[in-house]
CSV table of C-alpha atoms in Angstrom, one decimal:
chain,number,residue,atom,x,y,z
Z,23,MET,CA,-132.4,151.7,-11.4
Z,24,GLU,CA,-133.0,150.8,-15.0
Z,25,VAL,CA,-133.1,154.5,-15.9
Z,26,LEU,CA,-129.7,154.9,-14.3
Z,27,ALA,CA,-128.3,151.9,-16.0
Z,28,ASP,CA,-129.5,153.2,-19.4
Z,29,PHE,CA,-128.1,156.6,-18.6
Z,30,PHE,CA,-124.7,155.3,-17.9
Z,31,ALA,CA,-124.7,152.9,-20.8
Z,32,GLN,CA,-125.3,155.9,-23.0
Z,33,TYR,CA,-123.2,158.6,-21.4
Z,34,GLY,CA,-120.9,156.7,-19.0
Z,35,ASP,CA,-117.9,156.6,-21.2
Z,36,LEU,CA,-118.4,160.2,-22.3
Z,37,LEU,CA,-118.6,161.4,-18.6
Z,38,LEU,CA,-115.6,159.3,-17.7
Z,39,GLN,CA,-113.5,160.6,-20.6
Z,40,GLU,CA,-114.4,164.2,-19.9
Z,41,ALA,CA,-113.8,163.8,-16.1
Z,42,TRP,CA,-110.4,162.5,-16.9
Z,43,ASN,CA,-109.7,165.4,-19.3
Z,44,THR,CA,-110.7,167.9,-16.5
Z,45,ILE,CA,-108.5,166.2,-13.9
Z,46,LEU,CA,-105.6,166.1,-16.4
Z,47,MET,CA,-105.8,169.8,-17.3
Z,48,THR,CA,-106.3,171.0,-13.8
Z,49,VAL,CA,-103.6,168.9,-12.2
Z,50,ILE,CA,-101.1,169.7,-14.9
Z,51,SER,CA,-102.0,173.4,-14.8
Z,52,THR,CA,-101.7,173.5,-11.0
Z,53,PHE,CA,-98.3,171.9,-11.2
Z,54,PHE,CA,-97.0,174.5,-13.7
Z,55,ALA,CA,-98.7,177.3,-11.8
Z,56,TYR,CA,-96.6,176.3,-8.9
Z,57,VAL,CA,-93.4,176.0,-11.0
Z,58,ILE,CA,-93.9,179.7,-11.7
Z,59,GLY,CA,-95.8,180.8,-8.6
Z,60,LEU,CA,-93.6,179.3,-5.9
Z,61,PRO,CA,-90.4,181.1,-6.9
Z,62,LEU,CA,-92.5,184.2,-7.5
Z,63,GLY,CA,-93.9,184.0,-3.9
Z,64,VAL,CA,-90.5,183.4,-2.5
Z,65,ALA,CA,-89.1,186.4,-4.4
Z,66,LEU,CA,-92.0,188.6,-3.1
Z,67,VAL,CA,-91.2,187.7,0.5
Z,68,VAL,CA,-87.4,187.9,0.1
Z,69,THR,CA,-87.4,191.3,-1.6
Z,70,SER,CA,-90.1,192.8,0.6
Z,71,PRO,CA,-89.1,195.8,2.8
Z,72,LYS,CA,-88.6,193.6,5.9
Z,73,GLY,CA,-87.3,190.6,3.8
Z,74,LEU,CA,-83.9,189.0,3.7
Z,75,ARG,CA,-82.9,191.0,0.6
Z,76,PRO,CA,-85.1,194.1,0.5
Z,77,HIS,CA,-85.3,195.5,-3.0
Z,78,ARG,CA,-87.9,198.1,-3.6
Z,79,VAL,CA,-87.8,198.1,-7.4
Z,80,VAL,CA,-87.8,194.3,-7.9
Z,81,ASN,CA,-90.5,193.9,-5.3
Z,82,ALA,CA,-92.7,196.6,-6.9
Z,83,ILE,CA,-92.3,195.1,-10.4
Z,84,LEU,CA,-93.2,191.6,-9.2
Z,85,GLY,CA,-96.1,193.1,-7.3
Z,86,TRP,CA,-97.4,194.8,-10.4
Z,87,ILE,CA,-97.1,191.7,-12.5
Z,88,VAL,CA,-99.0,189.7,-9.9
Z,89,ASN,CA,-101.7,192.3,-9.6
Z,90,ILE,CA,-102.1,192.7,-13.4
Z,91,GLY,CA,-102.2,189.0,-13.8
Z,92,ARG,CA,-104.8,188.6,-11.1
Z,93,SER,CA,-107.1,191.4,-12.3
Z,94,PHE,CA,-107.2,190.1,-15.9
Z,95,PRO,CA,-110.6,188.4,-16.4
Z,96,PHE,CA,-109.9,184.8,-17.2
Z,97,ILE,CA,-112.3,184.5,-20.1
Z,98,ILE,CA,-110.5,187.4,-21.8
Z,99,LEU,CA,-107.1,186.2,-21.1
Z,100,LEU,CA,-108.1,182.8,-22.5
Z,101,VAL,CA,-108.7,184.5,-25.9
Z,102,VAL,CA,-106.0,187.1,-25.9
Z,103,ILE,CA,-103.2,184.5,-25.4
Z,104,ILE,CA,-104.3,182.1,-28.0
Z,105,PRO,CA,-101.4,183.0,-30.3
Z,106,PHE,CA,-99.0,182.3,-27.4
Z,107,THR,CA,-100.8,179.1,-26.6
Z,108,ARG,CA,-100.4,177.9,-30.2
Z,109,LEU,CA,-96.8,178.9,-30.1
Z,110,LEU,CA,-96.2,176.9,-27.0
Z,111,VAL,CA,-98.2,173.7,-27.5
Z,112,GLY,CA,-99.3,173.9,-31.1
Z,113,THR,CA,-103.0,174.2,-30.5
Z,114,SER,CA,-105.5,176.3,-28.6
Z,115,LEU,CA,-107.9,173.4,-28.3
Z,116,GLY,CA,-108.3,170.5,-26.0
Z,117,VAL,CA,-106.5,169.7,-22.8
Z,118,ALA,CA,-103.1,170.9,-24.1
Z,119,GLY,CA,-104.7,174.2,-25.2
Z,120,ALA,CA,-106.3,174.7,-21.8
Z,121,ILE,CA,-103.2,174.2,-19.8
Z,122,VAL,CA,-101.4,177.3,-21.0
Z,123,PRO,CA,-104.1,179.9,-20.1
Z,124,LEU,CA,-104.9,178.1,-16.9
Z,125,THR,CA,-101.3,178.2,-15.9
Z,126,VAL,CA,-100.8,181.8,-16.9
Z,127,SER,CA,-103.8,182.9,-15.1
Z,128,ALA,CA,-103.2,180.9,-11.9
Z,129,ALA,CA,-99.5,181.6,-11.5
Z,130,PRO,CA,-99.8,185.1,-10.1
Z,131,PHE,CA,-102.6,183.9,-7.7
Z,132,VAL,CA,-100.3,181.1,-6.6
Z,133,GLY,CA,-97.5,183.6,-6.1
Z,134,ARG,CA,-99.7,185.6,-3.7
Z,135,MET,CA,-100.8,182.5,-1.8
Z,136,VAL,CA,-97.2,181.4,-1.4
Z,137,GLU,CA,-96.2,184.9,-0.3
Z,138,GLN,CA,-99.0,184.8,2.3
Z,139,SER,CA,-98.0,181.3,3.6
Z,140,LEU,CA,-94.3,182.3,3.9
Z,141,SER,CA,-95.0,185.6,5.7
Z,142,GLU,CA,-96.8,183.6,8.4
Z,143,VAL,CA,-93.6,182.0,9.3
Z,144,ASP,CA,-92.4,183.4,12.7
Z,145,ALA,CA,-89.9,186.2,12.2
Z,146,GLY,CA,-88.0,184.9,15.2
Z,147,LEU,CA,-87.2,181.7,13.3
Z,148,ILE,CA,-85.7,183.7,10.5
Z,149,GLU,CA,-83.6,185.7,12.9
Z,150,ALA,CA,-82.5,182.5,14.7
Z,151,ALA,CA,-81.4,181.0,11.4
Z,152,GLN,CA,-79.5,184.2,10.5
Z,153,SER,CA,-77.8,184.1,13.9
Z,154,PHE,CA,-76.3,180.7,13.0
Z,155,GLY,CA,-74.9,182.0,9.8
Z,156,ALA,CA,-77.5,180.7,7.4
Z,157,SER,CA,-77.4,182.2,3.9
Z,158,THR,CA,-80.5,183.6,2.2
Z,159,TRP,CA,-80.9,180.4,0.2
Z,160,GLN,CA,-80.5,178.2,3.2
Z,161,ILE,CA,-83.2,180.3,5.0
Z,162,VAL,CA,-85.6,179.9,2.1
Z,163,TRP,CA,-85.1,176.2,1.8
Z,164,LYS,CA,-84.6,175.2,5.4
Z,165,VAL,CA,-86.8,177.7,7.2
Z,166,TYR,CA,-89.4,179.4,5.0
Z,167,LEU,CA,-90.5,176.4,2.9
Z,168,ARG,CA,-90.1,173.9,5.7
Z,169,GLU,CA,-91.8,175.8,8.5
Z,170,GLY,CA,-94.5,177.1,6.1
Z,171,VAL,CA,-95.2,173.6,4.7
Z,172,SER,CA,-98.6,173.2,6.3
Z,173,SER,CA,-99.9,176.5,5.1
Z,174,LEU,CA,-98.4,175.9,1.7
Z,175,ILE,CA,-100.4,172.7,1.4
Z,176,ARG,CA,-103.6,174.4,2.3
Z,177,GLY,CA,-102.8,176.9,-0.4
Z,178,VAL,CA,-102.5,174.1,-2.9
Z,179,SER,CA,-106.1,173.0,-2.2
Z,180,ILE,CA,-107.3,176.5,-2.7
Z,181,ALA,CA,-105.3,177.1,-5.8
Z,182,TYR,CA,-106.3,173.8,-7.3
Z,183,ILE,CA,-110.0,174.4,-6.7
Z,184,THR,CA,-109.8,177.8,-8.2
Z,185,ILE,CA,-108.1,176.4,-11.3
Z,186,PHE,CA,-110.8,173.7,-11.4
Z,187,GLY,CA,-113.4,176.5,-11.5
Z,188,TYR,CA,-111.6,178.2,-14.4
Z,189,ALA,CA,-111.3,175.0,-16.2
Z,190,ALA,CA,-115.1,174.9,-16.6
Z,191,MET,CA,-114.9,178.3,-18.3
Z,192,ALA,CA,-112.1,177.1,-20.6
Z,193,GLY,CA,-114.6,174.5,-21.7
Z,194,ALA,CA,-116.5,177.3,-23.4
Z,195,VAL,CA,-113.7,177.8,-25.9
Z,196,GLY,CA,-113.1,174.2,-26.8
Z,197,ALA,CA,-111.0,173.0,-24.0
Z,198,GLY,CA,-113.2,169.9,-23.4
Z,199,GLY,CA,-113.7,168.5,-19.9
Z,200,LEU,CA,-116.7,168.4,-17.6
Z,201,GLY,CA,-117.5,172.1,-17.9
Z,202,ASP,CA,-117.6,171.9,-21.7
Z,203,LEU,CA,-119.8,168.8,-21.4
Z,204,ALA,CA,-122.2,170.5,-19.1
Z,205,ILE,CA,-122.6,173.4,-21.4
Z,206,ARG,CA,-122.9,171.5,-24.6
Z,207,TYR,CA,-125.5,168.9,-23.3
Z,208,GLY,CA,-127.3,170.9,-20.7
Z,209,TYR,CA,-127.4,174.4,-22.2
Z,210,GLN,CA,-127.2,173.8,-25.9
Z,211,ARG,CA,-129.0,170.4,-26.3
Z,212,TYR,CA,-131.3,170.5,-23.3
Z,213,ILE,CA,-130.1,167.1,-22.0
Z,214,GLY,CA,-130.2,168.1,-18.3
Z,215,SER,CA,-129.3,164.7,-16.9
Z,216,VAL,CA,-125.8,164.9,-18.4
Z,217,MET,CA,-125.3,168.4,-17.0
Z,218,VAL,CA,-126.4,167.2,-13.6
Z,219,ALA,CA,-124.1,164.2,-13.7
Z,220,ALA,CA,-121.2,166.4,-14.8
Z,221,VAL,CA,-121.8,168.9,-11.9
Z,222,VAL,CA,-122.2,166.0,-9.4
Z,223,ILE,CA,-118.8,164.6,-10.5
Z,224,CYS,CA,-117.3,168.1,-10.1
Z,225,ILE,CA,-118.7,168.5,-6.6
Z,226,ILE,CA,-117.5,165.1,-5.5
Z,227,TRP,CA,-114.0,165.6,-6.9
Z,228,VAL,CA,-113.6,169.1,-5.3
Z,229,GLN,CA,-114.8,167.8,-1.9
Z,230,LEU,CA,-112.4,164.9,-2.2
Z,231,PHE,CA,-109.5,167.1,-3.1
Z,232,GLN,CA,-110.2,169.5,-0.3
Z,233,SER,CA,-110.5,166.7,2.3
Z,234,ILE,CA,-107.2,165.1,1.2
Z,235,GLY,CA,-105.5,168.6,1.3
Z,236,ASP,CA,-106.8,169.3,4.8
Z,237,TYR,CA,-105.7,165.9,6.0
Z,238,ALA,CA,-102.3,166.2,4.5
Z,239,ALA,CA,-101.8,169.7,6.0
Z,240,ARG,CA,-102.9,168.5,9.4
Z,241,LYS,CA,-100.8,165.3,9.3
Z,242,ILE,CA,-97.6,167.1,8.2
Z,243,ASP,CA,-97.9,169.9,10.8
Z,244,LYS,CA,-95.9,169.2,14.0
Z,245,ARG,CA,-97.2,172.1,15.9
Z,246,ARG,CA,-99.9,171.3,18.4
L,27,MET,CA,-62.6,189.4,23.9
L,28,ILE,CA,-65.3,191.7,22.6
L,29,GLU,CA,-64.5,195.4,22.4
L,30,ILE,CA,-67.2,197.9,21.6
L,31,GLU,CA,-66.1,201.4,21.0
L,32,HIS,CA,-68.2,204.6,20.3
L,33,LEU,CA,-71.0,202.5,19.0
L,34,ASN,CA,-74.0,204.3,17.7
L,35,LYS,CA,-77.2,203.0,16.1
L,36,THR,CA,-80.0,205.3,14.8
L,37,PHE,CA,-83.2,204.2,13.2
L,38,THR,CA,-84.9,206.6,10.8
L,39,ALA,CA,-88.6,206.5,11.0
L,40,ARG,CA,-91.3,208.8,9.6
L,41,SER,CA,-91.6,210.4,13.0
L,42,GLY,CA,-87.9,211.3,12.9
L,43,VAL,CA,-84.5,209.9,13.9
L,44,HIS,CA,-84.4,207.5,16.9
L,45,HIS,CA,-81.1,207.0,18.7
L,46,ALA,CA,-81.3,203.4,19.8
L,47,LEU,CA,-77.6,203.4,21.0
L,48,SER,CA,-75.5,206.4,21.8
L,49,ASP,CA,-71.7,206.1,22.2
L,50,ILE,CA,-71.6,202.7,23.8
L,51,ASN,CA,-68.2,201.6,25.1
L,52,LEU,CA,-67.8,198.1,26.6
L,53,ARG,CA,-65.1,195.5,27.0
L,54,ILE,CA,-66.1,191.9,27.6
L,55,GLU,CA,-63.2,189.6,28.5
L,56,ASP,CA,-62.9,186.0,27.5
L,57,GLY,CA,-64.8,183.8,30.0
L,58,ASP,CA,-67.0,186.6,31.3
L,59,VAL,CA,-70.6,186.2,32.0
L,60,PHE,CA,-71.5,189.7,31.1
L,61,GLY,CA,-75.0,191.1,31.9
L,62,ILE,CA,-76.5,193.9,30.0
L,63,ILE,CA,-79.5,195.2,32.0
L,64,GLY,CA,-82.2,197.6,31.2
L,65,GLN,CA,-85.9,198.2,30.8
L,66,SER,CA,-87.6,197.2,27.6
L,67,GLY,CA,-86.8,199.7,24.9
L,68,ALA,CA,-83.5,200.7,26.5
L,69,GLY,CA,-81.6,199.4,23.6
L,70,LYS,CA,-80.2,196.2,25.0
L,71,SER,CA,-81.6,194.0,22.3
L,72,THR,CA,-80.1,196.2,19.6
L,73,LEU,CA,-76.8,196.3,21.4
L,74,VAL,CA,-76.5,192.5,21.6
L,75,ARG,CA,-77.4,192.2,17.9
L,76,CYS,CA,-74.5,194.4,17.0
L,77,ILE,CA,-72.2,191.7,18.3
L,78,ASN,CA,-73.2,189.3,15.6
L,79,MET,CA,-74.2,192.0,13.1
L,80,LEU,CA,-77.9,191.1,13.0
L,81,GLU,CA,-78.0,194.9,13.5
L,82,GLN,CA,-75.6,197.0,11.5
L,83,PRO,CA,-74.2,199.8,13.7
L,84,THR,CA,-74.5,203.3,12.3
L,85,SER,CA,-71.0,204.1,13.5
L,86,GLY,CA,-68.4,202.9,15.9
L,87,THR,CA,-66.5,199.6,16.0
L,88,VAL,CA,-67.1,196.1,17.4
L,89,ARG,CA,-63.9,194.0,17.7
L,90,ILE,CA,-63.9,190.3,18.4
L,91,ASP,CA,-60.5,189.0,19.3
L,92,GLY,CA,-59.0,192.1,17.8
L,93,ALA,CA,-60.8,191.9,14.4
L,94,ASP,CA,-63.2,194.7,13.5
L,95,ILE,CA,-66.4,192.9,12.4
L,96,THR,CA,-68.4,196.0,11.4
L,97,GLY,CA,-67.1,195.8,7.9
L,98,TYR,CA,-67.9,192.1,7.5
L,99,ARG,CA,-70.1,191.1,4.5
L,100,GLY,CA,-71.1,188.0,2.7
L,101,ARG,CA,-69.3,184.8,3.6
L,102,GLN,CA,-67.1,186.4,6.2
L,103,LEU,CA,-70.2,187.6,8.0
L,104,LEU,CA,-71.9,184.2,7.9
L,105,GLY,CA,-68.7,182.6,9.1
L,106,LEU,CA,-68.6,185.0,12.1
L,107,ARG,CA,-72.2,184.3,13.0
L,108,SER,CA,-71.6,180.6,12.9
L,109,ARG,CA,-69.0,181.0,15.6
L,110,ILE,CA,-71.3,182.9,17.9
L,111,GLY,CA,-74.2,181.1,19.5
L,112,MET,CA,-77.5,182.8,20.3
L,113,ILE,CA,-80.6,181.9,22.3
L,114,PHE,CA,-83.9,183.8,22.5
L,115,GLN,CA,-86.7,184.7,24.8
L,116,ASN,CA,-89.2,182.6,22.9
L,117,PHE,CA,-86.7,179.9,22.1
L,118,SER,CA,-87.2,180.2,18.3
L,119,LEU,CA,-87.1,176.4,17.7
L,120,PHE,CA,-88.0,175.1,14.3
L,121,GLN,CA,-91.5,173.7,14.9
L,122,GLN,CA,-91.4,171.3,12.0
L,123,ARG,CA,-88.1,169.7,13.0
L,124,THR,CA,-87.4,167.2,15.7
L,125,VAL,CA,-85.4,168.2,18.7
L,126,LEU,CA,-82.4,166.4,17.2
L,127,ASN,CA,-82.7,168.1,13.9
L,128,ASN,CA,-83.0,171.5,15.6
L,129,VAL,CA,-79.6,170.9,17.0
L,130,THR,CA,-78.2,169.7,13.7
L,131,PHE,CA,-79.5,172.8,12.0
L,132,PRO,CA,-76.3,175.0,12.5
L,133,LEU,CA,-74.2,172.0,11.5
L,134,GLU,CA,-76.0,171.7,8.2
L,135,LEU,CA,-75.0,175.2,7.2
L,136,SER,CA,-71.3,174.6,7.4
L,137,ARG,CA,-69.3,176.0,4.5
L,138,GLU,CA,-66.0,174.6,5.7
L,139,GLY,CA,-65.6,172.0,3.0
L,140,ARG,CA,-66.9,168.5,2.9
L,141,GLY,CA,-64.1,166.7,4.9
L,142,GLY,CA,-65.3,167.4,8.4
L,143,LYS,CA,-67.3,165.1,10.6
L,144,ASN,CA,-70.3,167.3,10.1
L,145,ALA,CA,-70.4,166.5,6.4
L,146,THR,CA,-72.5,163.4,6.9
L,147,ARG,CA,-75.9,163.1,8.5
L,148,GLU,CA,-74.5,160.5,10.9
L,149,GLY,CA,-71.7,162.8,12.0
L,150,ARG,CA,-74.1,165.7,12.6
L,151,GLU,CA,-76.6,163.6,14.5
L,152,ALA,CA,-73.8,162.1,16.7
L,153,ARG,CA,-72.7,165.6,17.6
L,154,ALA,CA,-76.3,166.7,18.3
L,155,LYS,CA,-76.8,163.7,20.6
L,156,GLU,CA,-73.7,164.7,22.6
L,157,LEU,CA,-75.1,168.2,23.0
L,158,LEU,CA,-78.6,166.9,24.0
L,159,GLU,CA,-76.8,164.7,26.6
L,160,LEU,CA,-75.1,167.9,27.9
L,161,VAL,CA,-78.4,169.7,28.4
L,162,GLY,CA,-80.1,166.6,29.8
L,163,LEU,CA,-82.5,165.9,27.0
L,164,ALA,CA,-80.9,162.9,25.3
L,165,ASP,CA,-84.1,160.9,25.6
L,166,HIS,CA,-86.2,163.6,23.8
L,167,ALA,CA,-84.3,163.6,20.6
L,168,ASP,CA,-87.1,162.4,18.4
L,169,ARG,CA,-89.8,164.6,19.8
L,170,TYR,CA,-91.0,167.9,18.4
L,171,PRO,CA,-90.6,171.2,20.2
L,172,SER,CA,-94.4,171.6,20.7
L,173,GLU,CA,-94.3,168.5,22.9
L,174,LEU,CA,-91.8,170.1,25.3
L,175,SER,CA,-92.1,172.5,28.2
L,176,GLY,CA,-90.7,176.0,28.0
L,177,GLY,CA,-87.6,175.0,30.1
L,178,GLN,CA,-87.0,172.0,27.9
L,179,GLN,CA,-87.3,174.0,24.8
L,180,GLN,CA,-84.8,176.5,26.0
L,181,ARG,CA,-82.4,173.6,26.7
L,182,VAL,CA,-82.8,172.5,23.2
L,183,ALA,CA,-82.1,176.0,22.0
L,184,ILE,CA,-78.9,176.0,24.2
L,185,ALA,CA,-77.8,172.8,22.6
L,186,ARG,CA,-78.4,174.2,19.2
L,187,ALA,CA,-76.5,177.4,20.0
L,188,LEU,CA,-73.5,175.3,21.1
L,189,ALA,CA,-73.5,173.1,18.0
L,190,ASN,CA,-70.7,174.9,16.2
L,191,GLU,CA,-68.5,175.2,19.4
L,192,PRO,CA,-68.9,178.9,19.7
L,193,SER,CA,-66.5,180.9,21.9
L,194,ILE,CA,-69.3,183.5,22.5
L,195,MET,CA,-72.9,182.9,23.3
L,196,LEU,CA,-75.5,185.7,23.2
L,197,CYS,CA,-78.6,185.3,25.4
L,198,ASP,CA,-81.5,187.5,24.6
L,199,GLU,CA,-83.9,187.6,27.6
L,200,ALA,CA,-83.3,183.8,27.7
L,201,THR,CA,-85.3,183.3,30.9
L,202,SER,CA,-87.9,185.9,30.6
L,203,ALA,CA,-90.6,183.5,29.4
L,204,LEU,CA,-89.9,181.0,32.1
L,205,ASP,CA,-91.1,180.6,35.7
L,206,THR,CA,-88.8,181.1,38.6
L,207,ARG,CA,-87.7,177.5,39.1
L,208,THR,CA,-87.1,176.9,35.4
L,209,THR,CA,-85.2,180.2,35.3
L,210,VAL,CA,-82.8,179.0,38.0
L,211,SER,CA,-82.2,175.7,36.3
L,212,ILE,CA,-81.5,177.4,32.9
L,213,LEU,CA,-79.2,179.9,34.6
L,214,ASN,CA,-77.3,177.0,36.3
L,215,LEU,CA,-76.9,175.3,32.9
L,216,LEU,CA,-75.5,178.5,31.4
L,217,ARG,CA,-73.1,178.9,34.2
L,218,ASP,CA,-71.9,175.3,33.8
L,219,ILE,CA,-71.4,175.9,30.1
L,220,ASN,CA,-69.4,179.0,30.9
L,221,LYS,CA,-67.2,177.2,33.5
L,222,ASN,CA,-66.8,173.9,31.7
L,223,LEU,CA,-66.6,174.9,28.1
L,224,GLY,CA,-65.1,178.4,28.7
L,225,VAL,CA,-67.8,180.1,26.5
L,226,THR,CA,-68.1,183.8,27.0
L,227,MET,CA,-71.7,184.7,27.8
L,228,VAL,CA,-73.4,188.0,27.0
L,229,LEU,CA,-76.7,188.0,28.7
L,230,ILE,CA,-79.3,190.6,28.3
L,231,THR,CA,-82.2,190.8,30.8
L,232,HIS,CA,-84.5,193.3,32.5
L,233,SER,CA,-84.0,191.4,35.8
L,234,LEU,CA,-81.2,192.2,38.2
L,235,ALA,CA,-82.0,189.0,40.1
L,236,VAL,CA,-81.1,187.0,37.0
L,237,ALA,CA,-77.9,189.0,36.4
L,238,ARG,CA,-76.9,188.6,40.0
L,239,MET,CA,-77.2,184.8,39.8
L,240,VAL,CA,-74.8,184.3,37.0
L,241,CYS,CA,-73.0,187.5,35.9
L,242,ASN,CA,-69.5,188.5,37.0
L,243,ARG,CA,-69.9,191.9,35.3
L,244,ILE,CA,-72.9,194.1,34.6
L,245,ALA,CA,-73.6,197.1,32.5
L,246,VAL,CA,-76.9,199.0,32.9
L,247,ILE,CA,-78.3,200.6,29.8
L,248,ASP,CA,-81.0,203.3,29.7
L,249,GLU,CA,-82.3,205.1,26.7
L,250,GLY,CA,-79.4,203.8,24.6
L,251,ARG,CA,-76.6,204.8,26.9
L,252,ILE,CA,-74.6,202.9,29.4
L,253,VAL,CA,-75.4,204.5,32.8
L,254,GLU,CA,-73.4,202.1,34.9
L,255,GLU,CA,-70.8,199.4,34.6
L,256,GLY,CA,-68.8,197.3,37.0
L,257,SER,CA,-68.5,194.0,38.8
L,258,THR,CA,-71.7,192.4,40.0
L,259,GLU,CA,-70.8,193.1,43.7
L,260,GLN,CA,-70.0,196.7,42.9
L,261,VAL,CA,-73.2,197.4,41.1
L,262,PHE,CA,-75.4,195.7,43.8
L,263,SER,CA,-73.6,197.1,46.8
L,264,ASN,CA,-73.1,200.6,45.6
L,265,PRO,CA,-75.4,201.4,42.7
L,266,GLN,CA,-74.5,204.7,41.0
L,267,SER,CA,-77.4,205.6,38.8
L,268,ALA,CA,-81.0,206.2,39.5
L,269,VAL,CA,-82.0,203.6,36.9
L,270,THR,CA,-80.0,200.9,38.7
L,271,ARG,CA,-81.6,201.8,42.0
L,272,GLU,CA,-85.0,201.7,40.5
L,273,LEU,CA,-84.3,198.2,39.0
L,274,LEU,CA,-82.9,197.1,42.4
L,275,HIS,CA,-86.0,198.2,44.2
L,276,PHE,CA,-88.3,196.3,41.8
L,277,ASP,CA,-86.0,193.3,42.1
L,278,SER,CA,-86.0,193.2,45.9
L,279,LEU,CA,-89.7,192.5,45.6
L,280,THR,CA,-89.2,189.5,43.3
L,281,GLN,CA,-86.0,188.4,44.9
L,282,VAL,CA,-87.9,187.2,48.0
L,283,GLN,CA,-89.9,184.9,45.8
L,284,ALA,CA,-86.7,183.6,44.0
L,285,ASP,CA,-85.0,182.9,47.3
L,286,GLU,CA,-88.0,180.9,48.5
L,287,GLU,CA,-88.0,178.9,45.3
L,288,ARG,CA,-84.3,178.1,45.7
L,289,ALA,CA,-84.6,177.2,49.3
L,290,GLY,CA,-87.3,174.7,48.2
L,291,ASN,CA,-84.9,172.9,45.9
């Protein structure tokens, strides 16, 4: 017990601070990834060959953007877009510096997740809405997003946890957070206990997030 | 009145051109319960979807009350659809909405200014409650579709289709997913709506027994062509085409069962 008390006395504040940084950068990045990815996913579905407004060229271009974005290794993207990051938030370091590459890298992924969730919505419901004279916008708002809500929420859990994993990598280039802490103390200074504590906090947080996501998705779904 | 003239619909697939509808000519009078009967793949679904332009005909005209609708686009098209109700084989209810909010759905779409009684939630819900009363489900307003039986779900769908006070209602295999007894009760409901509200019904089905129960006129469609058309009595007493006779033969087998069910009620 005493050992633990000593450990937390020494590193507790540090762990808490970096855990907060990690949560901050991942939550904000996930939010912005959806700001970009949600319309992207909707556009992919709507312009697809069987969509409400089929458009081959737009669909193909969006598809390419998404695929290029997704195939770009994150660690490289992180470095390549540093000038863009500086332009946008004034620094490439810390939480603010991490949010830009995390968002850019996750948005195409989120776009695909949203596309997947929306294409699971029963085509019969889309047709029914059309038969009542619903416009494309009304179908997107009132049918796709509403009927696909449970799947969309499950997607948020997956996207968030993926971003969480990337955030540890961002730590390697000065983003801070738990991943950075684990590398600096565990790998570079051989203080394994800090690394272990950081990893344990990561595991607990991811588990918690996934459970809350699953619960919310189940609770909101009115299908039986 | 719905007038369909020289209607053609072709689909181009990799395997070639498929003629879904070939030179269809039909006239459906106001107040008719008009049955379009055929095997699956005969083109009846495509035909009924040309009446509200869910399918765009390749050529020919569809006139509703004298107006050719085949050229309708944008708002004009959406306005037309809002005046035609439609129900489906698998009910197509919104699973994440309550029964009440399924019925308010068409009312929420309204583009006719903000002055009407459907402009407020209260107005829409009051109207939806009237409709649920009409189909006998007033006490199920706050439940979700997944909590209802198939027959109840189709009643909700009927209430939803009536929300905008349509003059025409399209029924796409509306009873095909239901058991015999429920089928009879749904058909009775449709007949009442036709009689009491004067809604013209276009009913597509593969079952002559269903058509016989409610339709006053019948057209038989096979491989995209109308092979027979006439009053229900005519078609049943004196079928002209081989396809009709085939359907009749199959139906006589299931008819016995239907009669027994009705006798039991």
